[in-house]
Coordinates of C-alpha atoms in Angstrom, one line a residue:
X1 CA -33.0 22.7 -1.3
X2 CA -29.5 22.6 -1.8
X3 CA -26.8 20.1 -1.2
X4 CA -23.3 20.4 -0.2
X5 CA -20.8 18.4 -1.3
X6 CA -16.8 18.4 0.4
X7 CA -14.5 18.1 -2.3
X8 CA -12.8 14.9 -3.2
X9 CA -9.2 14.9 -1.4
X10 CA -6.4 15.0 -3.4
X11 CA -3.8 12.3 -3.7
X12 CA -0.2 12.5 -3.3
X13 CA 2.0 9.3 -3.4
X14 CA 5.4 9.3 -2.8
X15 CA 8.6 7.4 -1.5
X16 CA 9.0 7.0 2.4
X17 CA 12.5 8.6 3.4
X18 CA 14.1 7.6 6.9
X19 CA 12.8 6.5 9.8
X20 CA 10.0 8.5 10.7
X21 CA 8.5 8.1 7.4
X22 CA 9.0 4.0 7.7
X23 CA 7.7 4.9 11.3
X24 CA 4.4 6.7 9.7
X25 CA 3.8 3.2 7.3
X26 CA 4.6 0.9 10.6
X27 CA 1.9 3.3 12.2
X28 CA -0.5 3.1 9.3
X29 CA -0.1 -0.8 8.9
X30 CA -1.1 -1.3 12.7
X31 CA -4.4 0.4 12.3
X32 CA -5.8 -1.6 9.2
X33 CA -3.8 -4.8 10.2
X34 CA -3.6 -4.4 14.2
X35 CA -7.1 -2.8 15.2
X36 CA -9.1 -3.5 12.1
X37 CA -8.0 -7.0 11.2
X38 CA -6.8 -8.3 14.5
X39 CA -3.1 -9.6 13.1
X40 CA -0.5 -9.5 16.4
X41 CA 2.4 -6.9 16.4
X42 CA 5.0 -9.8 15.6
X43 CA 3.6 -10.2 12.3
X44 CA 3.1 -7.0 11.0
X45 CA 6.3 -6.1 11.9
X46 CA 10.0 -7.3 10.5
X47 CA 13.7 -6.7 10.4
X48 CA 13.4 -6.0 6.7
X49 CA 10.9 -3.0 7.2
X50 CA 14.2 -0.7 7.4
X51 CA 15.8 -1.9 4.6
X52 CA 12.2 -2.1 2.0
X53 CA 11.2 0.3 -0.4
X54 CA 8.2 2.2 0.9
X55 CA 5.4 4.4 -0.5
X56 CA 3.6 6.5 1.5
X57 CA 0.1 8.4 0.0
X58 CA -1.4 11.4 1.6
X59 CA -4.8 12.4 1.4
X60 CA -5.4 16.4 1.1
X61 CA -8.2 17.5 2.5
X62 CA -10.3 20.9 1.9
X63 CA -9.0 23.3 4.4
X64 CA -12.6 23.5 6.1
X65 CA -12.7 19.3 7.0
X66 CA -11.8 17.4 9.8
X67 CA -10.7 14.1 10.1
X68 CA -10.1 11.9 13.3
X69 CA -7.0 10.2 11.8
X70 CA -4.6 13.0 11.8
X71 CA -1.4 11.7 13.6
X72 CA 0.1 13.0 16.5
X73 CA 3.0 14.6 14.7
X74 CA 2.2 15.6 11.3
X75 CA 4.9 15.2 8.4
X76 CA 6.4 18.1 7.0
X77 CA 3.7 18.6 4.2
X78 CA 0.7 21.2 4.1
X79 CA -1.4 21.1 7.4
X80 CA -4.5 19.2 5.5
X81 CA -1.8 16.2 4.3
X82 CA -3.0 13.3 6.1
X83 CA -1.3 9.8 5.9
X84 CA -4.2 7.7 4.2
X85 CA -2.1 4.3 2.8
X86 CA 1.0 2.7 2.3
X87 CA 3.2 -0.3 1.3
X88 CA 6.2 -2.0 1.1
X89 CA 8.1 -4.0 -1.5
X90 CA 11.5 -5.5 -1.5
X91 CA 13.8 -7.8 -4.0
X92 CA 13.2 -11.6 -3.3
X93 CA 15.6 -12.9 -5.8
X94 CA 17.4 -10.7 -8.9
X95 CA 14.6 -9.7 -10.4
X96 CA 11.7 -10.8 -8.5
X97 CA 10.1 -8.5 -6.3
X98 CA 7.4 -8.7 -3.4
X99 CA 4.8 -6.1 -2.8
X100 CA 3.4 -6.4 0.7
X101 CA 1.5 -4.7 3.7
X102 CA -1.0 -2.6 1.1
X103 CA -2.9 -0.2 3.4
X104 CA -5.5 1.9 2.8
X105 CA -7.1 3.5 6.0
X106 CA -11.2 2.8 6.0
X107 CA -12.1 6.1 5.3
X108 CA -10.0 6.8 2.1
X109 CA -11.1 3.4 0.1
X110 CA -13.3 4.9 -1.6
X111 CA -10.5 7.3 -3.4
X112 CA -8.8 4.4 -5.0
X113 CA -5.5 4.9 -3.0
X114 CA -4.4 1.4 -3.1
X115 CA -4.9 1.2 -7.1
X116 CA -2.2 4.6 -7.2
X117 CA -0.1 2.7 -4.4
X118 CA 0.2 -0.2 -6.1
X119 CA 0.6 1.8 -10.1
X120 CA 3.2 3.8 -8.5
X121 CA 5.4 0.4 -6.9
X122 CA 5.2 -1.1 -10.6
X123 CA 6.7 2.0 -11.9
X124 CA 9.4 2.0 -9.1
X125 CA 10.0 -1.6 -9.9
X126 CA 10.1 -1.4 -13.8
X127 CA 11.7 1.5 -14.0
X128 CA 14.1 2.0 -11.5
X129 CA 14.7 -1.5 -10.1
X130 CA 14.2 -3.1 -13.3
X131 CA 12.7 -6.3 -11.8
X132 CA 10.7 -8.4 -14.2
X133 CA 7.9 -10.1 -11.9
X134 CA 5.7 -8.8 -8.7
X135 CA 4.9 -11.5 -6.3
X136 CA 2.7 -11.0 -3.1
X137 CA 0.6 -12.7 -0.7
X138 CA -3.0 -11.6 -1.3
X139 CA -5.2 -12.5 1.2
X140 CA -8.2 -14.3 -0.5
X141 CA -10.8 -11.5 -0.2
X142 CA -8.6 -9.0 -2.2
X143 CA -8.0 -11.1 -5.1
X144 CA -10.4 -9.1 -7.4
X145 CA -8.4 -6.1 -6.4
X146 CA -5.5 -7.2 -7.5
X147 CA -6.9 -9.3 -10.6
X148 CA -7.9 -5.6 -11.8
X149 CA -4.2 -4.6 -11.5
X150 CA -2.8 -7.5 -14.2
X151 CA -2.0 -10.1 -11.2
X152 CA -3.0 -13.5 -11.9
X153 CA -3.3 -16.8 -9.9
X154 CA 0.3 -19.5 -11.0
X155 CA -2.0 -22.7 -11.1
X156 CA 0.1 -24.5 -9.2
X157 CA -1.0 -22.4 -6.1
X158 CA -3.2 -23.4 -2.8
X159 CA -4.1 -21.2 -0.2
X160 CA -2.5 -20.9 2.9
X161 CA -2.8 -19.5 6.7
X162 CA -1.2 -16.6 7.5
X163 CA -0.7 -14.4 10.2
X164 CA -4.5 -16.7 10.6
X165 CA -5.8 -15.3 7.0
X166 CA -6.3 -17.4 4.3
X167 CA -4.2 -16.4 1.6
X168 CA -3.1 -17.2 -1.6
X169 CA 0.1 -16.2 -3.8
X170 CA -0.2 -13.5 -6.7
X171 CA 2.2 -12.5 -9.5
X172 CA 2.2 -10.3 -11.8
X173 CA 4.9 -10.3 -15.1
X174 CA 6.1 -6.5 -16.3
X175 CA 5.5 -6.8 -20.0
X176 CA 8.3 -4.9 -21.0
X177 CA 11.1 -3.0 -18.4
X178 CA 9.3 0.1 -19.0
X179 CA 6.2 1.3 -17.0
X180 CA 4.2 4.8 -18.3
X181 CA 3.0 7.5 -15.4

């Protein structure tokens, strides 16, 4: 007997452009942060959210799958481009950044979507914006995710509450201004 195996999608990441991509990442954010996690609309939304840097990654699937997640109005991409993650990052102070709201939708985690998400923001941010450091707000479960990714706990940190997670703050220094694909 024989088994069949769906290909691995494909992943594309790339920068959100006007309002109904920031739209798509507002929509992405409520699903792992609204319905999965429980966090109220008045925290996972800002005023900032229109003026961040977003990326957006798309998961392509093999023209003979089907997925539940498809949104309502698909983005102008091939028909099996599905929204699968997303975040945001934005200048704090000249040259310190902040990387927040990762998402990755359950049923891409196992693609490493957040790990290409997160490369592709450091690149962005070394070699484009030319910031220096990365700070975010991990909540305390991820920190081995983003230990992986070069981040490191400042000692003289404490975790925190928010939006009723405990979290703690991350950073991360770019070695040099220059980040490789």
């Amino acid at each position: 007997m024989t088994a069949s195996h769906s290909p691995k999608p494909t992943v594309t990441i790339r920068r959100a452009q006007g309002t109904a991509d920031v739209a798509q990442c507002l929509k992405l954010r409520a699903i792992v942060f609204g319905d999965e996690q429980g966090i109220p609309l008045a925290y996972r939304h800002d005023d900032i959210d229109q003026t961040c840097h977003h990326l957006l990654a798309y998961a392509t699937l093999p023209a003979d799958s089907t997925t539940d997640i498809a949104p309502e109005s698909k983005p102008a991409l091939a028909p099996k481009d599905v929204p699968a993650g997303t975040l945001r990052f934005h200048e704090l102070q000249p040259g310190l950044g902040n990387i927040a709201w990762v998402t990755v939708l359950p049923q891409f985690r196992s693609l490493g979507i957040g790990r290409l998400l997160m490369q592709a923001a450091h690149q962005v941010i070394a070699n484009e914006l030319m910031w220096s450091k990365v700070l975010l707000y991990a909540q305390c479960d991820k920190t081995g995710f983003y230990t992986r990714l070069g981040y490191t706990i400042p000692a003289e940190n404490t975790v925190y509450l928010k939006e009723g997670n405990p979290h703690i703050n991350m950073e991360l220094t770019l070695a040099d201004a220059r980040i490789s694909g």
